[in-house]
Amino acid sequence: MSASSQVTPVVFIPALLCDEELYRDVITALGDAIEPHVLMSPKPRLEDSVADILSRAPARFALAGTSYGGNLAMEVALAAPERVTALWLMGCNPAAPQAGGPDLAAGLEATPDAVFDMLAGLVVHKDAAAQAAIFMAMAKRVGGPAGAAQARALAVRREAASRLGALTMPALVLWGEQDALVPVAVGQTLAAGLPHAQFEVLPGCGHLPTLEQPAESAALFAKLLKTAEACAL
């Protein structure tokens, strides 16, 4: 890190049923350029998680979120845009929720292992067996009850698409080309709604870029942080 660079506090919010391991390799790659804070808050309403995360986050910070964590990150940024210096979103959908959230929550409460197994086959690229195993391990650590709360929060979330214009900080929208849960077109629409967003697609990657392609993800995020640092000068 050069003498002119600064250490950036970064809040990382994991995807549904994921924990800090989702971002481990990215955090390692970024090294002493960042001060990482991986914050989880599995509550049945995103509004309650927003308040909790803002109470624990640094005064100003870059913000990264994936899938459920991306939806939560959008709401954190919308609640306190003056505190968020840069925004990194992956695999999330700003539109109103579709049907299925309550069913997923019920499944996570009744038969969590079956749901973990089903999701492990969807969240990563079909050839990413090692990453699927990591997802399974994270899901078992997070557990069915916490996952059910996350699923319920997604099912009753407000749409964010009409509010994205308020997020004027530099942003990176990063998508896996093979995302089986949220199509690339959703990422394009999300990026188009953000005033200062760069949109990037990773070939051969599924729903969890930081798990599947951490080096590429970290490099793109590092560029975003440099942009945010320049904007702050």
PDB file of N, CA and C in Angstrom, residues 121-172:
ATOM      1  N   GLY A 121     -26.878 -26.714  -4.911  1.00  0.00           N
ATOM      2  CA  GLY A 121     -26.854 -27.026  -6.331  1.00  0.00           C
ATOM      3  C   GLY A 121     -27.210 -25.858  -7.219  1.00  0.00           C
ATOM      4  N   LEU A 122     -27.637 -24.745  -6.612  1.00  0.00           N
ATOM      5  CA  LEU A 122     -28.080 -23.580  -7.385  1.00  0.00           C
ATOM      6  C   LEU A 122     -27.182 -22.366  -7.240  1.00  0.00           C
ATOM      7  N   VAL A 123     -26.528 -22.224  -6.098  1.00  0.00           N
ATOM      8  CA  VAL A 123     -25.862 -20.949  -5.811  1.00  0.00           C
ATOM      9  C   VAL A 123     -24.500 -20.802  -6.476  1.00  0.00           C
ATOM     10  N   VAL A 124     -23.907 -21.904  -6.922  1.00  0.00           N
ATOM     11  CA  VAL A 124     -22.607 -21.809  -7.590  1.00  0.00           C
ATOM     12  C   VAL A 124     -22.694 -22.453  -8.969  1.00  0.00           C
ATOM     13  N   HIS A 125     -21.719 -22.142  -9.796  1.00  0.00           N
ATOM     14  CA  HIS A 125     -21.620 -22.746 -11.125  1.00  0.00           C
ATOM     15  C   HIS A 125     -21.585 -24.259 -11.003  1.00  0.00           C
ATOM     16  N   LYS A 126     -22.153 -24.945 -11.967  1.00  0.00           N
ATOM     17  CA  LYS A 126     -22.326 -26.397 -11.885  1.00  0.00           C
ATOM     18  C   LYS A 126     -21.019 -27.160 -11.711  1.00  0.00           C
ATOM     19  N   ASP A 127     -19.908 -26.578 -12.126  1.00  0.00           N
ATOM     20  CA  ASP A 127     -18.616 -27.259 -11.996  1.00  0.00           C
ATOM     21  C   ASP A 127     -17.865 -26.879 -10.722  1.00  0.00           C
ATOM     22  N   ALA A 128     -18.472 -26.056  -9.883  1.00  0.00           N
ATOM     23  CA  ALA A 128     -17.783 -25.548  -8.691  1.00  0.00           C
ATOM     24  C   ALA A 128     -18.122 -26.399  -7.471  1.00  0.00           C
ATOM     25  N   ALA A 129     -17.713 -27.664  -7.501  1.00  0.00           N
ATOM     26  CA  ALA A 129     -18.058 -28.599  -6.422  1.00  0.00           C
ATOM     27  C   ALA A 129     -17.449 -28.169  -5.087  1.00  0.00           C
ATOM     28  N   ALA A 130     -16.212 -27.708  -5.103  1.00  0.00           N
ATOM     29  CA  ALA A 130     -15.571 -27.295  -3.855  1.00  0.00           C
ATOM     30  C   ALA A 130     -16.301 -26.115  -3.234  1.00  0.00           C
ATOM     31  N   GLN A 131     -16.731 -25.179  -4.069  1.00  0.00           N
ATOM     32  CA  GLN A 131     -17.453 -24.008  -3.557  1.00  0.00           C
ATOM     33  C   GLN A 131     -18.837 -24.397  -3.046  1.00  0.00           C
ATOM     34  N   ALA A 132     -19.474 -25.376  -3.689  1.00  0.00           N
ATOM     35  CA  ALA A 132     -20.760 -25.871  -3.193  1.00  0.00           C
ATOM     36  C   ALA A 132     -20.597 -26.469  -1.801  1.00  0.00           C
ATOM     37  N   ALA A 133     -19.493 -27.179  -1.580  1.00  0.00           N
ATOM     38  CA  ALA A 133     -19.231 -27.763  -0.268  1.00  0.00           C
ATOM     39  C   ALA A 133     -19.000 -26.675   0.783  1.00  0.00           C
ATOM     40  N   ILE A 134     -18.326 -25.598   0.395  1.00  0.00           N
ATOM     41  CA  ILE A 134     -18.122 -24.485   1.317  1.00  0.00           C
ATOM     42  C   ILE A 134     -19.468 -23.851   1.673  1.00  0.00           C
ATOM     43  N   PHE A 135     -20.333 -23.694   0.666  1.00  0.00           N
ATOM     44  CA  PHE A 135     -21.664 -23.153   0.950  1.00  0.00           C
ATOM     45  C   PHE A 135     -22.400 -24.040   1.953  1.00  0.00           C
ATOM     46  N   MET A 136     -22.349 -25.350   1.764  1.00  0.00           N
ATOM     47  CA  MET A 136     -23.022 -26.264   2.689  1.00  0.00           C
ATOM     48  C   MET A 136     -22.492 -26.099   4.109  1.00  0.00           C
ATOM     49  N   ALA A 137     -21.198 -25.967   4.243  1.00  0.00           N
ATOM     50  CA  ALA A 137     -20.612 -25.792   5.575  1.00  0.00           C
ATOM     51  C   ALA A 137     -21.076 -24.483   6.205  1.00  0.00           C
ATOM     52  N   MET A 138     -21.120 -23.414   5.409  1.00  0.00           N
ATOM     53  CA  MET A 138     -21.610 -22.133   5.930  1.00  0.00           C
ATOM     54  C   MET A 138     -23.063 -22.252   6.348  1.00  0.00           C
ATOM     55  N   ALA A 139     -23.883 -22.880   5.514  1.00  0.00           N
ATOM     56  CA  ALA A 139     -25.311 -23.008   5.812  1.00  0.00           C
ATOM     57  C   ALA A 139     -25.543 -23.744   7.119  1.00  0.00           C
ATOM     58  N   LYS A 140     -24.766 -24.781   7.353  1.00  0.00           N
ATOM     59  CA  LYS A 140     -24.933 -25.534   8.603  1.00  0.00           C
ATOM     60  C   LYS A 140     -24.507 -24.705   9.806  1.00  0.00           C
ATOM     61  N   ARG A 141     -23.504 -23.864   9.627  1.00  0.00           N
ATOM     62  CA  ARG A 141     -23.101 -22.983  10.739  1.00  0.00           C
ATOM     63  C   ARG A 141     -24.159 -21.919  11.013  1.00  0.00           C
ATOM     64  N   VAL A 142     -24.691 -21.325   9.944  1.00  0.00           N
ATOM     65  CA  VAL A 142     -25.706 -20.286  10.116  1.00  0.00           C
ATOM     66  C   VAL A 142     -26.990 -20.888  10.688  1.00  0.00           C
ATOM     67  N   GLY A 143     -27.420 -22.036  10.126  1.00  0.00           N
ATOM     68  CA  GLY A 143     -28.559 -22.771  10.650  1.00  0.00           C
ATOM     69  C   GLY A 143     -29.897 -22.389  10.056  1.00  0.00           C
ATOM     70  N   GLY A 144     -30.831 -23.315  10.158  1.00  0.00           N
ATOM     71  CA  GLY A 144     -32.162 -23.124   9.591  1.00  0.00           C
ATOM     72  C   GLY A 144     -32.935 -21.949  10.154  1.00  0.00           C
ATOM     73  N   PRO A 145     -32.983 -21.753  11.481  1.00  0.00           N
ATOM     74  CA  PRO A 145     -33.761 -20.629  12.023  1.00  0.00           C
ATOM     75  C   PRO A 145     -33.282 -19.265  11.529  1.00  0.00           C
ATOM     76  N   ALA A 146     -31.962 -19.056  11.505  1.00  0.00           N
ATOM     77  CA  ALA A 146     -31.449 -17.774  11.006  1.00  0.00           C
ATOM     78  C   ALA A 146     -31.731 -17.625   9.516  1.00  0.00           C
ATOM     79  N   GLY A 147     -31.558 -18.716   8.764  1.00  0.00           N
ATOM     80  CA  GLY A 147     -31.867 -18.675   7.338  1.00  0.00           C
ATOM     81  C   GLY A 147     -33.333 -18.387   7.083  1.00  0.00           C
ATOM     82  N   ALA A 148     -34.206 -18.938   7.920  1.00  0.00           N
ATOM     83  CA  ALA A 148     -35.643 -18.680   7.771  1.00  0.00           C
ATOM     84  C   ALA A 148     -35.954 -17.204   8.003  1.00  0.00           C
ATOM     85  N   ALA A 149     -35.304 -16.600   8.988  1.00  0.00           N
ATOM     86  CA  ALA A 149     -35.516 -15.167   9.232  1.00  0.00           C
ATOM     87  C   ALA A 149     -35.063 -14.346   8.031  1.00  0.00           C
ATOM     88  N   GLN A 150     -33.931 -14.713   7.452  1.00  0.00           N
ATOM     89  CA  GLN A 150     -33.445 -14.017   6.259  1.00  0.00           C
ATOM     90  C   GLN A 150     -34.427 -14.165   5.098  1.00  0.00           C
ATOM     91  N   ALA A 151     -34.942 -15.373   4.899  1.00  0.00           N
ATOM     92  CA  ALA A 151     -35.892 -15.612   3.813  1.00  0.00           C
ATOM     93  C   ALA A 151     -37.171 -14.803   4.014  1.00  0.00           C
ATOM     94  N   ARG A 152     -37.629 -14.698   5.251  1.00  0.00           N
ATOM     95  CA  ARG A 152     -38.830 -13.905   5.530  1.00  0.00           C
ATOM     96  C   ARG A 152     -38.574 -12.430   5.252  1.00  0.00           C
ATOM     97  N   ALA A 153     -37.388 -11.956   5.598  1.00  0.00           N
ATOM     98  CA  ALA A 153     -37.069 -10.540   5.339  1.00  0.00           C
ATOM     99  C   ALA A 153     -37.099 -10.243   3.847  1.00  0.00           C
ATOM    100  N   LEU A 154     -36.568 -11.169   3.045  1.00  0.00           N
ATOM    101  CA  LEU A 154     -36.610 -10.987   1.595  1.00  0.00           C
ATOM    102  C   LEU A 154     -38.046 -10.999   1.077  1.00  0.00           C
ATOM    103  N   ALA A 155     -38.887 -11.837   1.665  1.00  0.00           N
ATOM    104  CA  ALA A 155     -40.250 -12.011   1.167  1.00  0.00           C
ATOM    105  C   ALA A 155     -41.132 -10.793   1.425  1.00  0.00           C
ATOM    106  N   VAL A 156     -40.764  -9.980   2.415  1.00  0.00           N
ATOM    107  CA  VAL A 156     -41.606  -8.824   2.755  1.00  0.00           C
ATOM    108  C   VAL A 156     -40.870  -7.506   2.532  1.00  0.00           C
ATOM    109  N   ARG A 157     -39.757  -7.548   1.805  1.00  0.00           N
ATOM    110  CA  ARG A 157     -38.980  -6.334   1.595  1.00  0.00           C
ATOM    111  C   ARG A 157     -39.726  -5.326   0.724  1.00  0.00           C
ATOM    112  N   ARG A 158     -39.366  -4.060   0.864  1.00  0.00           N
ATOM    113  CA  ARG A 158     -39.858  -3.027  -0.040  1.00  0.00           C
ATOM    114  C   ARG A 158     -39.089  -3.117  -1.350  1.00  0.00           C
ATOM    115  N   GLU A 159     -39.742  -2.710  -2.431  1.00  0.00           N
ATOM    116  CA  GLU A 159     -38.979  -2.621  -3.676  1.00  0.00           C
ATOM    117  C   GLU A 159     -38.012  -1.454  -3.545  1.00  0.00           C
ATOM    118  N   ALA A 160     -36.848  -1.608  -4.143  1.00  0.00           N
ATOM    119  CA  ALA A 160     -35.828  -0.561  -4.051  1.00  0.00           C
ATOM    120  C   ALA A 160     -35.576   0.124  -5.382  1.00  0.00           C
ATOM    121  N   ALA A 161     -36.107  -0.429  -6.462  1.00  0.00           N
ATOM    122  CA  ALA A 161     -35.775   0.078  -7.796  1.00  0.00           C
ATOM    123  C   ALA A 161     -36.071   1.568  -7.946  1.00  0.00           C
ATOM    124  N   SER A 162     -37.196   2.021  -7.408  1.00  0.00           N
ATOM    125  CA  SER A 162     -37.581   3.420  -7.573  1.00  0.00           C
ATOM    126  C   SER A 162     -36.772   4.357  -6.681  1.00  0.00           C
ATOM    127  N   ARG A 163     -35.962   3.808  -5.779  1.00  0.00           N
ATOM    128  CA  ARG A 163     -35.202   4.629  -4.831  1.00  0.00           C
ATOM    129  C   ARG A 163     -33.703   4.646  -5.122  1.00  0.00           C
ATOM    130  N   LEU A 164     -33.278   3.928  -6.148  1.00  0.00           N
ATOM    131  CA  LEU A 164     -31.848   3.780  -6.408  1.00  0.00           C
ATOM    132  C   LEU A 164     -31.164   5.098  -6.770  1.00  0.00           C
ATOM    133  N   GLY A 165     -31.893   6.033  -7.315  1.00  0.00           N
ATOM    134  CA  GLY A 165     -31.306   7.307  -7.704  1.00  0.00           C
ATOM    135  C   GLY A 165     -30.704   8.082  -6.548  1.00  0.00           C
ATOM    136  N   ALA A 166     -31.110   7.753  -5.325  1.00  0.00           N
ATOM    137  CA  ALA A 166     -30.570   8.439  -4.147  1.00  0.00           C
ATOM    138  C   ALA A 166     -29.177   7.938  -3.775  1.00  0.00           C
ATOM    139  N   LEU A 167     -28.754   6.835  -4.390  1.00  0.00           N
ATOM    140  CA  LEU A 167     -27.457   6.248  -4.058  1.00  0.00           C
ATOM    141  C   LEU A 167     -26.409   6.775  -5.032  1.00  0.00           C
ATOM    142  N   THR A 168     -25.835   7.911  -4.703  1.00  0.00           N
ATOM    143  CA  THR A 168     -24.940   8.607  -5.627  1.00  0.00           C
ATOM    144  C   THR A 168     -23.462   8.289  -5.396  1.00  0.00           C
ATOM    145  N   MET A 169     -23.165   7.419  -4.431  1.00  0.00           N
ATOM    146  CA  MET A 169     -21.769   7.030  -4.203  1.00  0.00           C
ATOM    147  C   MET A 169     -21.285   6.134  -5.346  1.00  0.00           C
ATOM    148  N   PRO A 170     -19.961   6.049  -5.605  1.00  0.00           N
ATOM    149  CA  PRO A 170     -19.465   5.113  -6.616  1.00  0.00           C
ATOM    150  C   PRO A 170     -19.926   3.693  -6.294  1.00  0.00           C
ATOM    151  N   ALA A 171     -20.310   2.950  -7.329  1.00  0.00           N
ATOM    152  CA  ALA A 171     -20.865   1.614  -7.104  1.00  0.00           C
ATOM    153  C   ALA A 171     -20.306   0.621  -8.116  1.00  0.00           C
ATOM    154  N   LEU A 172     -20.201  -0.612  -7.689  1.00  0.00           N
ATOM    155  CA  LEU A 172     -19.847  -1.735  -8.548  1.00  0.00           C
ATOM    156  C   LEU A 172     -20.966  -2.757  -8.456  1.00  0.00           C
TER     157      LEU A 172
END
